[in-house]
Amino acid sequence: MANETIGNRIAELRAELEEHNYRYYILSQPVISDQEFDLLLKELERLETENPEFFDPNSPTQRVGSDLNKEFKQVRHQYSMLSLSNSYSEEELRDFDQKIRKLTDQSFEYVCELKYDGTSISLQYKNGMLDRAITRGDGTFGDDVTDNVRTIRSIPLKLKGSGYPSEFEIRGEILLPFSVFARINEERAEEGEPPFANVRNAASGTLKSQKSSVVAQRKLDAYFYNLMGDDLPADTHLGNLHAAKEWGFKISPHIEKCSDMDEVLAFIHKWNLQRFELPVATDGIVIKVNSLKLQQYLGTTAKSPRWAIAYKYKAEQAATILKSVTYQVGRTGAVTPVANLEPVQLAGTTVKRATLHNADIIKNLDLHLGDTVFVEKGGEIIPKIVGVDQASRHPMAQAVEFIKYCPECGSQLIRKEGEAAFYCPNEDGCPPQIKGKMEHFISRRAMNIDGLGSETIDLLYNEGLARNIADLYDLQKEQISRLERLGDKSADRILKSLSESRNVPFERVLFALGIRFVGETVAKILAHRLITIENLESASIEELTAIDEIGGRIAESIRLYFSNPQHIQLIERLKEKGLQMKLDEASIANRSQKLEGLTIIISGSFEKNSRDDLKKMIEQNGGKNVSSISKNTSYLLAGSNIGPSKLEKAVKLAIPIISEDDFLKMIG
Ligand code: IVH
């Protein structure tokens, strides 16, 4: 293809993919299948890789994010990011209204919106393109999180239509849908990270993630509620939001104009319970003066505008009776106490159970059986106990004592230093831990065994057919097919998938073993550095911690795992079954330690290799690829069109600049 034709095709694909993104993420009306979408995206990816001169940070291909570690740059907000004053009662709202009416005798309208409970973001657009995304920070300075924000599919990288100012800012809230929350916390448990307490923390934690590829996987969403700039299209707040919607921004569909406080209060009442049916968290209502002229006249205080106020819903509370406390044992052996309650209505649902998190919480609440307790539903999905009515306690009531022995296997529980949770140490003999390990082993990101799910694992375990992950490979067809709800067909599918799992690469097998703190990324690093399971088995703490990104906690957990003879035996059996216990030949052939200890930054576009390939080569040769330049950077690997600020910084810090050819020579 001639260069011009390629350029045209790239532009065409980008426009088409943006349109499909918009239809899917903003309108929720896709017109093509996911598969068709992926096909177009793959074509664009290929053309962009082969023709790096067409690189564009706002291309739909950039939405997948990068594995580069990122230190955020702090930048000054063009308009400082104020907050809202809060109110909790009708009286406070009437005061707010009266204050405005004292300052103006003209009639005016309010606009009522939902107060989304996520993390705020400010986006700058230049000539219809996303230029920069900044977090709230301290209101004056925020973190530049543009790369991460680009991965959020409901945020337009290129605006639609016309009529937008050449430069403007739009503010909104980045949210993590409830549906993604549970999955993320499961993944965090797998990686040995503490779970996010609520969706708000999960949203801000994700947005500040060091790797944009992680952000891309988390499926954040965003609603926008404030347009700022010099040449705005309308003279009302609502008019501007309507315009922003036309340009492709996601604007809440639940916005209403109100002519007085009674209408505002009706809106507040309407959403009191209805908000729990939304896919994202809300914690109140925001009331804004609609006219921009009046907004300007009313002005702001140092902290918040005088033309807007938030009404915060009180977290819904209900009183009920604590019937009992039971204990659940998870895959890692962590024991979680659960309160069983007299069923009670709370925020539109019947609550029968509440989480107590850990032993400290039970102690701090001074819980007794039969207590009247207060349960609350906040940004968390599972209700929690927030207080106890001490006055109504029966004098003979029995205090809740955290159990000392595992409810599943009877082992004495232990508490590790610095950790809040109690653990059952019997990891190879405690049923929920064994089943949990098998479930992890077969999961999609690990061995990806088709047809096996947690119910089948339960059956296999209970029937005594599989008591560890290696047993799965001994299963016979008739053993599976006679299980409840299974048959010949399912048995064939499971056996085929188990057989095929012999080709799953070593790094995923390592992840599948379920060693504590060895998540996907750590498994990948270990596989590439140590190459074989034998090397990992014999590596000392010093050898392990010498590897970049492997800290003492991970190293100790690995040593502990391999010091258990049962684990060594298990691995021997898996080896006999033919599972990959060694890095594949192609990866081994390509690796060296020629760049050990060197940190290299890549900038610009290259002729022979894509940026991703160069990054891979750096890692395969023992080097580290970084994304921002500092005095510790060893080389700047520069292509064409390198950013002038990066170049300037490299010269200033006297960092050697090398070309693609220099680099290829270095690694031979
Ligand atoms: S307007 C000048 N509208 O609440 C203030 N804020 O406490 C402009 N928020 O920082 C903010 N939903 O993160 C506005 N519909 C909405 C909102 C909203 C959530 C958040 C936002 C802001 C905080 C203020």
XYZ file of C-alpha atoms in Angstrom, residues 324-621:
298
model
C -24.892 -15.540 65.889
C -21.428 -15.151 64.431
C -20.120 -17.719 61.962
C -16.692 -17.976 60.385
C -15.713 -18.464 56.762
C -12.376 -19.841 55.646
C -11.082 -18.549 52.315
C -8.599 -19.941 49.790
C -5.647 -18.373 51.580
C -6.828 -19.698 54.947
C -7.919 -16.260 56.166
C -10.857 -16.573 58.555
C -13.617 -13.968 58.167
C -16.310 -13.534 60.819
C -19.854 -12.998 59.567
C -22.727 -11.681 61.675
C -26.050 -13.476 61.244
C -28.875 -11.054 61.886
C -32.599 -11.001 62.406
C -33.673 -10.039 58.837
C -34.232 -6.297 58.486
C -35.120 -3.929 55.614
C -32.278 -1.609 54.666
C -32.055 0.675 51.624
C -34.479 -1.431 49.632
C -33.092 -4.892 50.426
C -33.492 -7.424 53.220
C -30.297 -7.761 55.217
C -29.607 -11.057 56.982
C -25.849 -10.969 57.234
C -23.160 -8.377 57.794
C -19.417 -8.617 57.516
C -17.344 -8.121 60.645
C -13.992 -8.138 58.770
C -11.746 -9.316 61.630
C -11.283 -9.998 65.331
C -10.358 -6.388 66.153
C -13.700 -5.139 64.909
C -15.567 -7.603 67.131
C -13.496 -6.468 70.079
C -13.900 -2.747 69.378
C -17.671 -3.107 69.055
C -17.706 -5.195 72.255
C -20.247 -7.474 70.567
C -22.471 -9.797 72.633
C -24.901 -12.391 71.301
C -28.465 -11.064 71.249
C -27.262 -7.453 71.056
C -29.297 -4.845 69.242
C -26.905 -3.701 66.538
C -26.990 -0.930 63.943
C -26.253 -1.923 60.389
C -25.316 0.513 57.694
C -25.019 0.384 53.932
C -22.443 2.822 52.651
C -20.277 2.775 49.528
C -19.629 -0.842 50.478
C -21.862 -3.447 48.967
C -22.048 -5.727 51.975
C -23.638 -4.021 54.974
C -21.581 -3.622 58.121
C -22.272 -3.291 61.814
C -21.451 0.243 62.916
C -22.642 0.242 66.508
C -24.251 -1.587 69.388
C -27.032 -0.462 71.696
C -25.278 -1.179 75.010
C -28.263 0.000 77.073
C -30.579 -2.730 75.844
C -28.067 -5.548 76.418
C -29.185 -8.438 78.602
C -27.018 -8.539 81.761
C -26.188 -12.211 81.148
C -25.426 -11.768 77.446
C -22.442 -13.745 76.237
C -19.546 -11.834 74.666
C -18.576 -12.849 71.126
C -15.141 -14.472 71.290
C -13.202 -15.014 68.103
C -12.738 -18.739 67.512
C -9.372 -20.379 68.245
C -9.732 -23.409 65.977
C -10.597 -23.675 62.296
C -14.331 -24.394 61.835
C -13.536 -26.539 58.787
C -10.587 -28.683 59.875
C -10.042 -28.021 63.575
C -6.467 -26.694 63.282
C -5.390 -24.059 65.762
C -5.599 -20.619 64.114
C -2.601 -18.327 63.912
C -2.249 -14.594 63.529
C 0.766 -13.295 61.646
C 2.588 -10.300 62.976
C 1.213 -7.028 61.645
C -1.856 -8.672 60.098
C -5.414 -8.263 61.282
C -6.666 -11.625 60.051
C -6.433 -15.019 61.726
C -5.332 -17.866 59.452
C -5.825 -21.581 59.378
C -2.280 -22.892 58.796
C -3.425 -26.275 57.462
C -3.198 -25.229 53.837
C -2.947 -28.730 52.390
C -5.529 -30.366 54.637
C -8.307 -27.818 55.124
C -11.165 -28.397 52.628
C -12.025 -24.804 51.609
C -8.325 -24.063 51.159
C -7.773 -27.140 49.008
C -10.882 -26.480 46.939
C -9.935 -22.824 46.648
C -6.490 -23.799 45.352
C -8.036 -26.093 42.760
C -10.470 -23.374 41.676
C -7.602 -20.963 41.273
C -5.602 -23.555 39.334
C -8.357 -24.137 36.768
C -9.316 -20.447 36.431
C -9.142 -18.709 33.087
C -6.014 -16.682 33.780
C -4.230 -19.715 35.212
C -4.629 -23.134 33.482
C -7.951 -22.190 31.863
C -9.625 -25.596 32.170
C -12.837 -25.563 30.206
C -15.923 -27.197 31.715
C -14.609 -27.280 35.291
C -16.117 -24.807 37.728
C -16.390 -24.427 41.470
C -19.429 -26.739 41.637
C -17.623 -29.546 39.837
C -14.563 -29.046 42.013
C -16.855 -29.383 45.022
C -18.237 -32.649 43.666
C -14.814 -34.024 42.786
C -13.525 -33.154 46.228
C -16.511 -34.523 48.124
C -16.440 -37.776 46.153
C -12.757 -38.123 46.977
C -11.798 -38.017 43.290
C -9.477 -35.016 43.533
C -7.777 -33.838 46.684
C -5.115 -31.686 45.051
C -4.348 -30.127 41.676
C -2.262 -33.069 40.447
C -5.179 -35.481 41.071
C -7.127 -33.642 38.346
C -4.773 -35.159 35.759
C -5.539 -38.708 37.000
C -9.298 -38.378 36.431
C -10.930 -41.020 34.242
C -13.856 -40.364 31.958
C -16.339 -42.558 33.809
C -15.424 -40.954 37.148
C -16.480 -37.570 35.797
C -19.446 -38.593 33.682
C -21.314 -40.233 36.538
C -21.192 -37.097 38.680
C -24.392 -35.147 39.222
C -25.396 -32.939 36.280
C -22.405 -34.068 34.221
C -22.323 -36.594 31.412
C -20.169 -38.035 28.657
C -20.019 -34.775 26.796
C -18.897 -32.706 29.790
C -16.392 -35.383 30.769
C -14.853 -35.330 27.281
C -14.650 -31.574 27.347
C -12.937 -31.504 30.755
C -10.430 -34.215 29.819
C -9.618 -32.534 26.511
C -9.042 -29.239 28.245
C -6.870 -30.834 30.941
C -4.830 -32.528 28.252
C -4.433 -29.276 26.336
C -3.316 -27.485 29.498
C 0.035 -29.260 29.084
C 0.838 -26.494 26.611
C 0.084 -23.648 29.014
C 3.344 -21.679 29.341
C 5.483 -21.994 32.457
C 4.707 -18.498 33.732
C 0.995 -19.326 33.927
C 1.648 -22.725 35.514
C 3.684 -20.910 38.146
C 0.807 -18.503 38.752
C -1.640 -21.428 38.849
C 0.254 -23.118 41.716
C -1.221 -20.438 43.963
C 1.913 -19.555 45.926
C 0.972 -16.686 48.188
C 1.960 -13.265 46.761
C 2.905 -14.797 43.408
C 0.346 -13.161 41.138
C 0.450 -13.022 37.358
C 3.097 -10.320 37.105
C 5.417 -11.817 39.705
C 5.082 -15.256 38.074
C 6.074 -13.761 34.749
C 9.138 -12.053 36.217
C 10.226 -15.213 38.035
C 9.783 -17.403 34.956
C 11.842 -15.083 32.795
C 14.629 -14.642 35.331
C 14.942 -18.167 36.708
C 13.805 -20.136 33.643
C 13.052 -23.452 35.386
C 11.055 -24.588 38.402
C 14.234 -26.266 39.744
C 16.025 -22.914 39.816
C 13.105 -21.392 41.668
C 13.003 -24.301 44.113
C 16.642 -23.810 45.030
C 16.809 -19.995 44.942
C 17.766 -18.374 48.240
C 16.088 -15.316 49.709
C 19.118 -13.238 48.593
C 18.920 -14.527 45.041
C 15.207 -13.846 44.902
C 15.314 -10.341 46.330
C 18.153 -9.476 43.933
C 15.527 -9.644 41.173
C 13.906 -6.324 40.412
C 10.374 -6.080 41.813
C 10.776 -9.134 44.090
C 10.685 -7.981 47.715
C 11.275 -9.793 50.988
C 7.618 -10.696 51.499
C 7.365 -12.475 48.151
C 10.777 -14.147 48.564
C 9.876 -15.539 51.983
C 6.571 -16.844 50.753
C 8.343 -18.667 47.893
C 10.897 -20.203 50.272
C 8.124 -21.304 52.613
C 6.234 -22.927 49.750
C 9.209 -24.951 48.558
C 10.274 -25.948 52.062
C 7.163 -28.126 52.238
C 7.915 -31.683 50.968
C 4.266 -32.113 49.932
C 4.652 -29.231 47.500
C 7.816 -30.704 46.021
C 5.996 -33.994 45.541
C 3.048 -32.204 43.930
C 5.336 -30.458 41.461
C 7.061 -33.751 40.632
C 3.679 -35.262 39.806
C 2.708 -32.271 37.648
C 6.034 -32.590 35.844
C 5.307 -36.270 35.165
C 1.924 -35.282 33.756
C 3.781 -33.132 31.236
C 3.016 -29.611 32.464
C 5.441 -26.873 31.412
C 7.953 -26.351 34.189
C 10.427 -24.421 32.100
C 10.370 -21.223 30.043
C 9.686 -21.941 26.356
C 12.645 -22.263 23.971
C 11.938 -19.104 21.989
C 11.972 -16.956 25.127
C 15.142 -18.653 26.362
C 16.909 -18.171 23.013
C 16.110 -14.456 23.048
C 17.280 -13.687 26.536
C 20.585 -12.413 27.914
C 21.855 -10.275 30.777
C 23.567 -7.777 28.495
C 21.500 -4.899 29.843
C 21.584 -5.917 33.496
C 21.359 -2.942 35.814
C 20.496 -0.537 32.992
C 17.334 1.532 32.838
C 16.285 2.655 29.387
C 13.583 5.055 28.302
C 12.024 4.744 24.837
C 10.785 7.808 22.975
C 9.635 8.513 19.427
C 8.812 6.118 16.601
C 11.152 3.512 15.149
C 11.845 1.949 11.771
C 12.694 -1.684 12.514
C 10.771 -2.543 15.661
C 7.628 -1.411 17.390
C 7.936 0.245 20.780
C 6.398 -2.837 22.376
C 9.003 -5.070 20.752
C 11.822 -2.809 21.911
C 10.427 -2.900 25.409
C 10.317 -6.701 25.294
C 13.921 -6.800 24.086
C 15.045 -4.586 26.966
C 13.379 -6.898 29.459
C 14.583 -10.087 27.801
C 18.126 -8.812 28.066
